[in-house]
Short mmCIF file of C-alpha atoms in Angstrom, two decimals:
data_model
loop_
_atom_site.label_atom_id
_atom_site.label_comp_id
_atom_site.label_asym_id
_atom_site.label_seq_id
_atom_site.Cartn_x
_atom_site.Cartn_y
_atom_site.Cartn_z
CA UNK A 1 -8.72 -28.65 -7.42
CA UNK A 2 -12.04 -27.14 -7.48
CA UNK A 3 -13.99 -26.78 -10.81
CA UNK A 4 -17.34 -25.57 -12.51
CA UNK A 5 -18.38 -29.28 -12.86
CA UNK A 6 -20.28 -31.58 -15.53
CA UNK A 7 -22.46 -33.87 -13.93
CA UNK A 8 -23.09 -35.65 -17.45
CA UNK A 9 -19.10 -36.10 -18.23
CA UNK A 10 -18.69 -37.51 -14.67
CA UNK A 11 -21.71 -39.84 -15.32
CA UNK A 12 -20.31 -40.69 -18.64
CA UNK A 13 -23.62 -39.85 -20.63
CA UNK A 14 -20.93 -38.65 -23.29
CA UNK A 15 -17.11 -39.40 -23.56
CA UNK A 16 -14.30 -37.02 -23.83
CA UNK A 17 -11.30 -38.11 -25.92
CA UNK A 18 -9.27 -38.58 -22.93
CA UNK A 19 -11.16 -41.69 -21.61
CA UNK A 20 -11.34 -45.33 -22.66
CA UNK A 21 -14.81 -46.54 -23.08
CA UNK A 22 -13.67 -50.33 -22.51
CA UNK A 23 -12.54 -49.64 -18.96
CA UNK A 24 -15.62 -47.74 -18.30
CA UNK A 25 -17.00 -50.61 -16.33
CA UNK A 26 -14.26 -50.04 -13.59
CA UNK A 27 -15.61 -46.55 -12.77
CA UNK A 28 -17.62 -46.48 -9.29
CA UNK A 29 -20.64 -44.37 -8.86
CA UNK A 30 -21.68 -43.40 -5.37
CA UNK A 31 -24.89 -41.54 -5.76
CA UNK A 32 -26.22 -39.63 -9.21
CA UNK A 33 -29.23 -37.45 -8.24
CA UNK A 34 -31.25 -34.88 -10.20
CA UNK A 35 -30.04 -31.28 -8.93
CA UNK A 36 -33.33 -29.82 -8.80
CA UNK A 37 -34.74 -32.86 -6.86
CA UNK A 38 -31.90 -32.22 -4.20
CA UNK A 39 -32.89 -28.35 -4.29
CA UNK A 40 -36.67 -29.46 -3.49
CA UNK A 41 -35.64 -31.60 -0.66
CA UNK A 42 -33.35 -28.94 0.98
CA UNK A 43 -35.15 -25.75 0.49
CA UNK A 44 -39.09 -26.24 -0.24
CA UNK A 45 -39.89 -26.05 3.40
CA UNK A 46 -38.01 -23.00 3.88
CA UNK A 47 -39.20 -21.73 0.56
CA UNK A 48 -42.84 -21.87 1.67
CA UNK A 49 -42.24 -20.28 4.70
CA UNK A 50 -40.38 -17.35 3.17
CA UNK A 51 -43.11 -16.42 0.53
CA UNK A 52 -45.87 -16.91 3.18
CA UNK A 53 -44.07 -13.96 5.02
CA UNK A 54 -44.21 -11.69 1.82
CA UNK A 55 -46.78 -9.10 1.04
CA UNK A 56 -45.94 -8.09 -2.35
CA UNK A 57 -46.08 -10.61 -5.26
CA UNK A 58 -43.06 -9.71 -6.66
CA UNK A 59 -40.94 -10.37 -3.69
CA UNK A 60 -42.01 -14.13 -3.77
CA UNK A 61 -39.70 -16.66 -5.18
CA UNK A 62 -41.29 -19.28 -7.63
CA UNK A 63 -38.38 -21.60 -8.32
CA UNK A 64 -35.26 -21.25 -5.77
CA UNK A 65 -33.15 -23.32 -7.96
CA UNK A 66 -33.56 -21.20 -11.32
CA UNK A 67 -32.93 -18.00 -8.95
CA UNK A 68 -29.57 -19.46 -7.76
CA UNK A 69 -28.74 -20.39 -11.28
CA UNK A 70 -29.26 -16.89 -12.61
CA UNK A 71 -28.01 -14.90 -9.88
CA UNK A 72 -24.33 -14.08 -9.13
CA UNK A 73 -24.07 -14.53 -5.52
CA UNK A 74 -24.06 -18.04 -5.41
CA UNK A 75 -23.17 -21.12 -7.63
CA UNK A 76 -25.88 -23.83 -7.86
CA UNK A 77 -23.39 -26.31 -6.83
CA UNK A 78 -19.66 -26.88 -6.24
CA UNK A 79 -17.32 -29.88 -7.54
CA UNK A 80 -14.23 -30.98 -6.20
CA UNK A 81 -11.68 -33.16 -8.14
CA UNK A 82 -9.34 -35.23 -5.98
CA UNK A 83 -6.33 -37.37 -7.40
CA UNK A 84 -3.49 -39.30 -5.55
CA UNK A 85 -0.08 -39.44 -7.74
CA UNK A 86 0.11 -38.94 -11.66
CA UNK A 87 -0.04 -41.19 -14.64
CA UNK A 88 3.52 -42.20 -14.05
CA UNK A 89 3.30 -43.50 -10.74
CA UNK A 90 -0.21 -44.33 -10.14
CA UNK A 91 -1.57 -45.35 -13.87
CA UNK A 92 -4.90 -46.40 -13.60
CA UNK A 93 -4.37 -50.00 -15.46
CA UNK A 94 -1.58 -50.58 -12.79
CA UNK A 95 -1.68 -52.31 -9.35
CA UNK A 96 -0.48 -48.64 -8.09
CA UNK A 97 -3.71 -47.35 -9.76
CA UNK A 98 -5.98 -50.06 -8.13
CA UNK A 99 -4.30 -48.96 -4.64
CA UNK A 100 -5.33 -45.45 -5.54
CA UNK A 101 -9.09 -46.38 -6.24
CA UNK A 102 -8.79 -48.26 -2.83
CA UNK A 103 -7.54 -45.00 -1.18
CA UNK A 104 -10.23 -42.50 -2.87
CA UNK A 105 -12.82 -44.98 -2.11
CA UNK A 106 -12.14 -44.80 1.47
CA UNK A 107 -11.81 -40.96 1.47
CA UNK A 108 -15.39 -40.75 -0.47
CA UNK A 109 -16.93 -43.06 1.82
CA UNK A 110 -16.60 -40.88 5.08
CA UNK A 111 -16.96 -37.52 3.13
CA UNK A 112 -20.82 -36.80 3.51
CA UNK A 113 -20.45 -37.77 7.27
CA UNK A 114 -17.69 -35.47 7.54
CA UNK A 115 -19.60 -32.63 5.58
CA UNK A 116 -23.27 -32.73 6.86
CA UNK A 117 -23.79 -29.00 5.19
CA UNK A 118 -22.22 -30.17 1.81
CA UNK A 119 -25.39 -32.09 0.24
CA UNK A 120 -23.45 -34.49 -2.16
CA UNK A 121 -25.85 -35.39 -5.23
CA UNK A 122 -23.18 -36.53 -7.61
CA UNK A 123 -20.02 -38.71 -6.97
CA UNK A 124 -18.32 -40.77 -9.61
CA UNK A 125 -14.56 -42.52 -9.09
CA UNK A 126 -12.74 -42.78 -12.71
CA UNK A 127 -10.63 -45.62 -13.72
CA UNK A 128 -11.12 -45.01 -17.77
CA UNK A 129 -8.62 -42.22 -17.78
CA UNK A 130 -4.80 -42.01 -17.41
CA UNK A 131 -5.24 -41.67 -13.45
CA UNK A 132 -7.83 -42.62 -11.19
CA UNK A 133 -9.68 -39.51 -9.67
CA UNK A 134 -12.69 -38.72 -7.86
CA UNK A 135 -15.32 -36.14 -8.90
CA UNK A 136 -17.85 -34.91 -5.83
CA UNK A 137 -20.58 -32.63 -6.55
CA UNK A 138 -22.36 -30.90 -3.69
CA UNK A 139 -24.79 -28.51 -2.72
CA UNK A 140 -23.71 -26.25 -0.08
CA UNK A 141 -26.24 -25.05 2.49
CA UNK A 142 -26.79 -23.33 5.71
CA UNK A 143 -29.69 -23.21 8.35
CA UNK A 144 -31.10 -20.78 10.78
CA UNK A 145 -30.19 -17.79 8.35
CA UNK A 146 -31.98 -14.57 9.29
CA UNK A 147 -31.69 -13.05 6.08
CA UNK A 148 -33.88 -14.58 2.82
CA UNK A 149 -34.43 -18.30 3.45
CA UNK A 150 -33.49 -19.56 6.79
CA UNK A 151 -32.31 -22.61 4.75
CA UNK A 152 -30.42 -21.33 1.84
CA UNK A 153 -27.45 -22.00 -0.31
CA UNK A 154 -24.28 -20.74 0.72
CA UNK A 155 -20.82 -22.19 0.63
CA UNK A 156 -19.13 -19.42 3.31
CA UNK A 157 -21.80 -20.12 5.87
CA UNK A 158 -22.07 -23.91 5.09
CA UNK A 159 -18.30 -24.27 5.95
CA UNK A 160 -18.68 -22.06 8.91
CA UNK A 161 -21.32 -23.98 10.40
CA UNK A 162 -18.49 -27.03 9.98
CA UNK A 163 -16.20 -25.08 12.17
CA UNK A 164 -14.18 -23.28 9.71
CA UNK A 165 -13.98 -19.46 10.44
CA UNK A 166 -12.50 -17.36 8.11
CA UNK A 167 -9.86 -14.85 8.98
CA UNK A 168 -7.45 -12.84 6.12
CA UNK A 169 -7.88 -12.96 2.39
CA UNK A 170 -5.32 -15.98 2.40
CA UNK A 171 -7.03 -17.80 5.07
CA UNK A 172 -10.56 -18.20 3.99
CA UNK A 173 -13.22 -20.77 4.93
CA UNK A 174 -12.62 -22.44 1.67
CA UNK A 175 -8.66 -22.70 2.26
CA UNK A 176 -9.14 -24.08 5.49
CA UNK A 177 -11.41 -26.45 4.43
CA UNK A 178 -9.52 -27.62 1.62
CA UNK A 179 -6.26 -28.06 4.06
CA UNK A 180 -8.48 -30.11 6.40
CA UNK A 181 -9.72 -32.41 3.41
CA UNK A 182 -6.32 -32.98 2.20
CA UNK A 183 -5.24 -34.01 6.04
CA UNK A 184 -8.15 -36.49 5.42
CA UNK A 185 -7.11 -37.90 2.28
CA UNK A 186 -3.44 -37.71 3.09
CA UNK A 187 -4.54 -39.90 6.73
CA UNK A 188 -6.20 -42.48 4.28
CA UNK A 189 -3.05 -42.62 2.00
CA UNK A 190 -1.04 -43.11 5.17
CA UNK A 191 -2.96 -46.20 6.23
CA UNK A 192 -2.40 -47.78 2.87
CA UNK A 193 1.30 -47.02 3.24
CA UNK A 194 1.55 -43.92 0.86
CA UNK A 195 3.39 -40.87 2.09
CA UNK A 196 1.80 -37.56 0.90
CA UNK A 197 4.75 -35.66 -0.76
CA UNK A 198 3.63 -31.77 -0.54
CA UNK A 199 4.91 -30.09 -3.59
CA UNK A 200 3.03 -26.80 -3.13
CA UNK A 201 1.27 -27.56 -6.60
CA UNK A 202 -2.30 -27.08 -5.45
CA UNK A 203 -3.04 -23.87 -6.68
CA UNK A 204 -6.10 -23.35 -8.75
CA UNK A 205 -5.79 -24.34 -12.43
CA UNK A 206 -5.41 -21.22 -14.80
CA UNK A 207 -6.70 -20.99 -18.14
CA UNK A 208 -4.34 -20.15 -21.08
CA UNK A 209 -5.46 -16.42 -21.08
CA UNK A 210 -5.50 -16.29 -17.00
CA UNK A 211 -1.87 -17.90 -17.21
CA UNK A 212 -0.59 -15.41 -19.91
CA UNK A 213 -2.07 -12.44 -17.53
CA UNK A 214 -0.34 -14.07 -14.67
CA UNK A 215 3.13 -14.10 -16.63
CA UNK A 216 2.35 -10.60 -17.51
CA UNK A 217 1.93 -9.28 -14.02
CA UNK A 218 5.27 -11.27 -12.72
CA UNK A 219 7.02 -9.46 -15.85
CA UNK A 220 5.70 -6.14 -14.57
CA UNK A 221 6.83 -6.65 -11.23
CA UNK A 222 10.22 -7.71 -12.34
CA UNK A 223 10.54 -4.30 -14.45
CA UNK A 224 9.29 -2.54 -11.54
CA UNK A 225 12.38 -4.02 -9.52
CA UNK A 226 14.69 -3.29 -12.03
CA UNK A 227 13.56 0.29 -12.64
CA UNK A 228 13.73 0.71 -8.72
CA UNK A 229 17.31 -0.29 -8.99
CA UNK A 230 18.08 2.12 -11.91
CA UNK A 231 16.54 4.97 -10.37
CA UNK A 232 18.54 4.03 -7.10
CA UNK A 233 21.67 3.94 -9.18
CA UNK A 234 20.93 7.53 -10.59
CA UNK A 235 20.33 9.05 -7.13
CA UNK A 236 23.64 7.49 -6.14
CA UNK A 237 25.57 9.23 -9.31
CA UNK A 238 23.86 12.37 -8.31
CA UNK A 239 25.15 12.27 -4.81
CA UNK A 240 28.56 11.71 -6.18
CA UNK A 241 28.29 14.61 -8.26
CA UNK A 242 27.34 16.93 -5.61
CA UNK A 243 30.43 15.44 -3.46
CA UNK A 244 32.66 16.38 -6.30
CA UNK A 245 31.42 19.71 -6.61
CA UNK A 246 33.18 21.27 -3.74
CA UNK A 247 36.72 19.75 -4.78
CA UNK A 248 36.18 21.44 -8.21
CA UNK A 249 35.23 24.71 -6.29
CA UNK A 250 38.54 24.09 -4.37
CA UNK A 251 40.53 23.83 -7.36
CA UNK A 252 39.28 26.92 -8.92
CA UNK A 253 40.13 28.86 -5.73
CA UNK A 254 43.79 27.42 -5.56
CA UNK A 255 44.17 28.41 -9.58
CA UNK A 256 42.68 31.81 -8.72
CA UNK A 257 45.34 32.22 -5.77
CA UNK A 258 48.30 31.69 -7.66
CA UNK A 259 46.89 33.86 -10.83
CA UNK A 260 47.62 36.95 -8.63
CA UNK A 261 50.31 39.21 -9.34
CA UNK A 262 53.48 37.93 -9.18
CA UNK A 263 55.25 40.74 -7.10
CA UNK A 264 52.75 39.70 -4.50
CA UNK A 265 53.87 36.31 -4.13
CA UNK A 266 57.68 36.83 -4.50
CA UNK A 267 59.76 37.67 -1.34
CA UNK A 268 61.53 40.82 -1.19
CA UNK A 269 65.06 40.77 -1.57
CA UNK A 270 67.56 41.32 1.40
CA UNK A 271 69.86 44.41 2.03
CA UNK A 272 72.93 44.12 0.09
CA UNK A 273 71.74 40.63 -1.34
CA UNK A 274 73.23 39.59 -4.85
CA UNK A 275 71.13 38.59 -7.75
CA UNK A 276 72.40 35.21 -7.93
CA UNK A 277 72.04 34.54 -4.06
CA UNK A 278 68.07 35.82 -4.55
CA UNK A 279 67.52 33.68 -7.50
CA UNK A 280 69.08 30.47 -6.11
CA UNK A 281 67.98 30.97 -2.52
CA UNK A 282 64.43 32.37 -2.90
CA UNK A 283 63.15 32.61 -6.49
CA UNK A 284 63.81 29.08 -7.71
CA UNK A 285 62.62 27.11 -4.51
CA UNK A 286 59.59 29.31 -4.95
CA UNK A 287 58.94 28.52 -8.39
CA UNK A 288 59.74 24.62 -7.93
CA UNK A 289 56.74 24.80 -5.55
CA UNK A 290 54.67 26.84 -7.75
CA UNK A 291 55.34 24.16 -10.51
CA UNK A 292 54.71 21.33 -7.98
CA UNK A 293 51.54 22.50 -6.91
CA UNK A 294 50.38 23.26 -10.22
CA UNK A 295 51.23 19.73 -11.66
CA UNK A 296 49.28 18.48 -8.61
CA UNK A 297 46.42 20.53 -9.46
CA UNK A 298 46.61 19.33 -13.11
CA UNK A 299 46.57 15.92 -12.06
CA UNK A 300 43.33 16.36 -9.85
CA UNK A 301 41.80 18.34 -12.65
CA UNK A 302 42.23 15.40 -15.14
CA UNK A 303 41.39 12.87 -12.76
CA UNK A 304 38.25 14.72 -11.57
CA UNK A 305 37.44 15.42 -15.21
CA UNK A 306 37.78 11.44 -15.94
CA UNK A 307 35.50 10.47 -13.15
CA UNK A 308 32.99 13.42 -14.18
CA UNK A 309 32.70 12.08 -17.76
CA UNK A 310 32.35 8.88 -16.58
CA UNK A 311 29.47 9.58 -14.22
CA UNK A 312 27.93 11.46 -16.68
CA UNK A 313 28.20 8.21 -19.25
CA UNK A 314 26.74 5.82 -16.53
CA UNK A 315 23.90 8.24 -15.87
CA UNK A 316 22.93 8.75 -19.43
CA UNK A 317 22.88 5.01 -19.80
CA UNK A 318 20.96 4.43 -16.79
CA UNK A 319 18.39 7.26 -18.37
CA UNK A 320 18.23 5.58 -21.53
CA UNK A 321 17.60 2.12 -19.76
CA UNK A 322 14.77 3.44 -17.66
CA UNK A 323 13.16 5.30 -20.61
CA UNK A 324 13.29 1.73 -22.32
CA UNK A 325 11.85 -0.01 -19.14
CA UNK A 326 8.79 2.40 -19.38
CA UNK A 327 8.23 1.91 -22.91
CA UNK A 328 8.23 -1.94 -22.26
CA UNK A 329 5.99 -1.44 -19.23
CA UNK A 330 3.38 0.49 -21.42
CA UNK A 331 3.55 -2.33 -23.97
CA UNK A 332 2.76 -4.56 -21.21
CA UNK A 333 -0.03 -2.74 -19.63
CA UNK A 334 -1.57 -2.50 -23.25
CA UNK A 335 -1.02 -6.16 -24.18
CA UNK A 336 -2.56 -7.03 -20.39
CA UNK A 337 -5.69 -5.02 -21.27
CA UNK A 338 -6.20 -6.72 -24.67
CA UNK A 339 -6.02 -10.01 -22.68
CA UNK A 340 -8.26 -8.77 -20.32
CA UNK A 341 -10.60 -8.24 -23.12
CA UNK A 342 -10.29 -11.60 -24.77
CA UNK A 343 -10.92 -13.26 -21.56
CA UNK A 344 -14.04 -11.37 -21.30
CA UNK A 345 -15.22 -12.16 -24.50
CA UNK A 346 -14.55 -15.60 -23.85
CA UNK A 347 -16.66 -15.91 -21.10
CA UNK A 348 -19.29 -14.14 -22.83
CA UNK A 349 -19.15 -17.29 -25.55
CA UNK A 350 -19.24 -19.68 -22.98
CA UNK A 351 -22.07 -18.26 -21.09
CA UNK A 352 -24.05 -17.95 -24.74
CA UNK A 353 -23.01 -21.33 -26.11
CA UNK A 354 -22.55 -23.46 -22.94
CA UNK A 355 -18.67 -24.34 -21.79
CA UNK A 356 -18.97 -27.99 -22.98
CA UNK A 357 -19.76 -26.78 -26.62
CA UNK A 358 -17.22 -24.38 -26.70
CA UNK A 359 -14.59 -26.60 -25.20
CA UNK A 360 -15.55 -29.23 -27.82
CA UNK A 361 -15.07 -26.28 -30.79
CA UNK A 362 -11.57 -25.13 -29.50
CA UNK A 363 -10.21 -28.96 -29.25
CA UNK A 364 -11.58 -29.50 -32.93
CA UNK A 365 -9.99 -26.35 -34.02
CA UNK A 366 -6.66 -27.44 -32.29
CA UNK A 367 -6.68 -30.77 -34.01
CA UNK A 368 -7.42 -29.23 -37.47
CA UNK A 369 -4.30 -26.77 -36.89
CA UNK A 370 -2.13 -30.00 -35.77
CA UNK A 371 -3.27 -31.60 -38.91
CA UNK A 372 -2.61 -28.64 -41.16
CA UNK A 373 1.09 -28.66 -39.73
CA UNK A 374 1.44 -32.30 -40.47
CA UNK A 375 0.58 -31.70 -44.08
CA UNK A 376 2.65 -28.89 -44.71
CA UNK A 377 5.91 -30.65 -42.79
CA UNK A 378 8.28 -31.77 -45.52
CA UNK A 379 9.11 -35.43 -45.63
CA UNK A 380 12.72 -36.49 -45.15
CA UNK A 381 14.43 -37.81 -48.60
CA UNK A 382 15.79 -41.07 -48.31
CA UNK A 383 19.50 -41.32 -49.34
CA UNK A 384 20.15 -44.71 -51.32
CA UNK A 385 23.37 -46.40 -50.29
CA UNK A 386 25.54 -44.96 -47.68
CA UNK A 387 26.25 -46.65 -44.42
#
């Protein structure tokens, strides 16, 4: 993973609550240089050349480190954290943990040679936490730049100089370099008999607020899918109604045909034909056909009416569900907006008071809440006797 980095924590100038000071002597320090001294080493000559070309005093840079630190384009340094396994299969106080130390140590010793444009100034392997892990802090730099200092801070250009050319948004210089370093670590692991099981869990760690925003985005995407399905159902029902419309019109036309003057429908009596013969041979058969047709029409009418009512009920349900989905999406959007504001405020607090102080205050408040919950939890009464 990549993090903001805390050099004082890595060098154990202070101990967090998840460290065991009694095992800190097992930690390995590869280098611990002052970052300002490293900036002088890397950029002083380029800074002098740059300032010599400036004709206006306000364009000169007095302190390149402070310029980068207070700017927004580049970070003063980057930190990566590497770990093999977890506390269950590579516990720091086990034989497997000591094997993890060997792997990370071998990986670290070749890191600087493999990454000449990433100037490592602080590197520590920790054995006093649950799982062995390695912190590497470096300043990325590029040379031969035509803009600003010809040697300047740039993560993108530093990685490009090492052969990692960015392509799409999901295939940047950084993502290519990370994959390459994972392969380097996997090769060291393999030499020590450890196979890398790629679980696809190497995404950047999210803060609680970022996690909530991500979950809300997933929920909105799911609601959009449901909404699209409901709208598709509505469209299908509307098409079905249009298909039924001609059948209803045909039924009305047939009913109109049989509602005309009976004299136009009944056949004429034959010459010298008796009334009985006319009734039995012509009138009754015709009447039977009319009754049969009317019954068929009635059954068709009842069937179409029931289907029409069913379609209308389904349509109304879909409309209601669609309305509720829209209301829920509005609620989620408002909640997401509040979360973004809270996240922005939290970032401002960290910028003003410092990330370490804020993290310590949050941890203290969590412990206070847990202590209060412990005091409020009722004790179970012990029953005397029994089995």
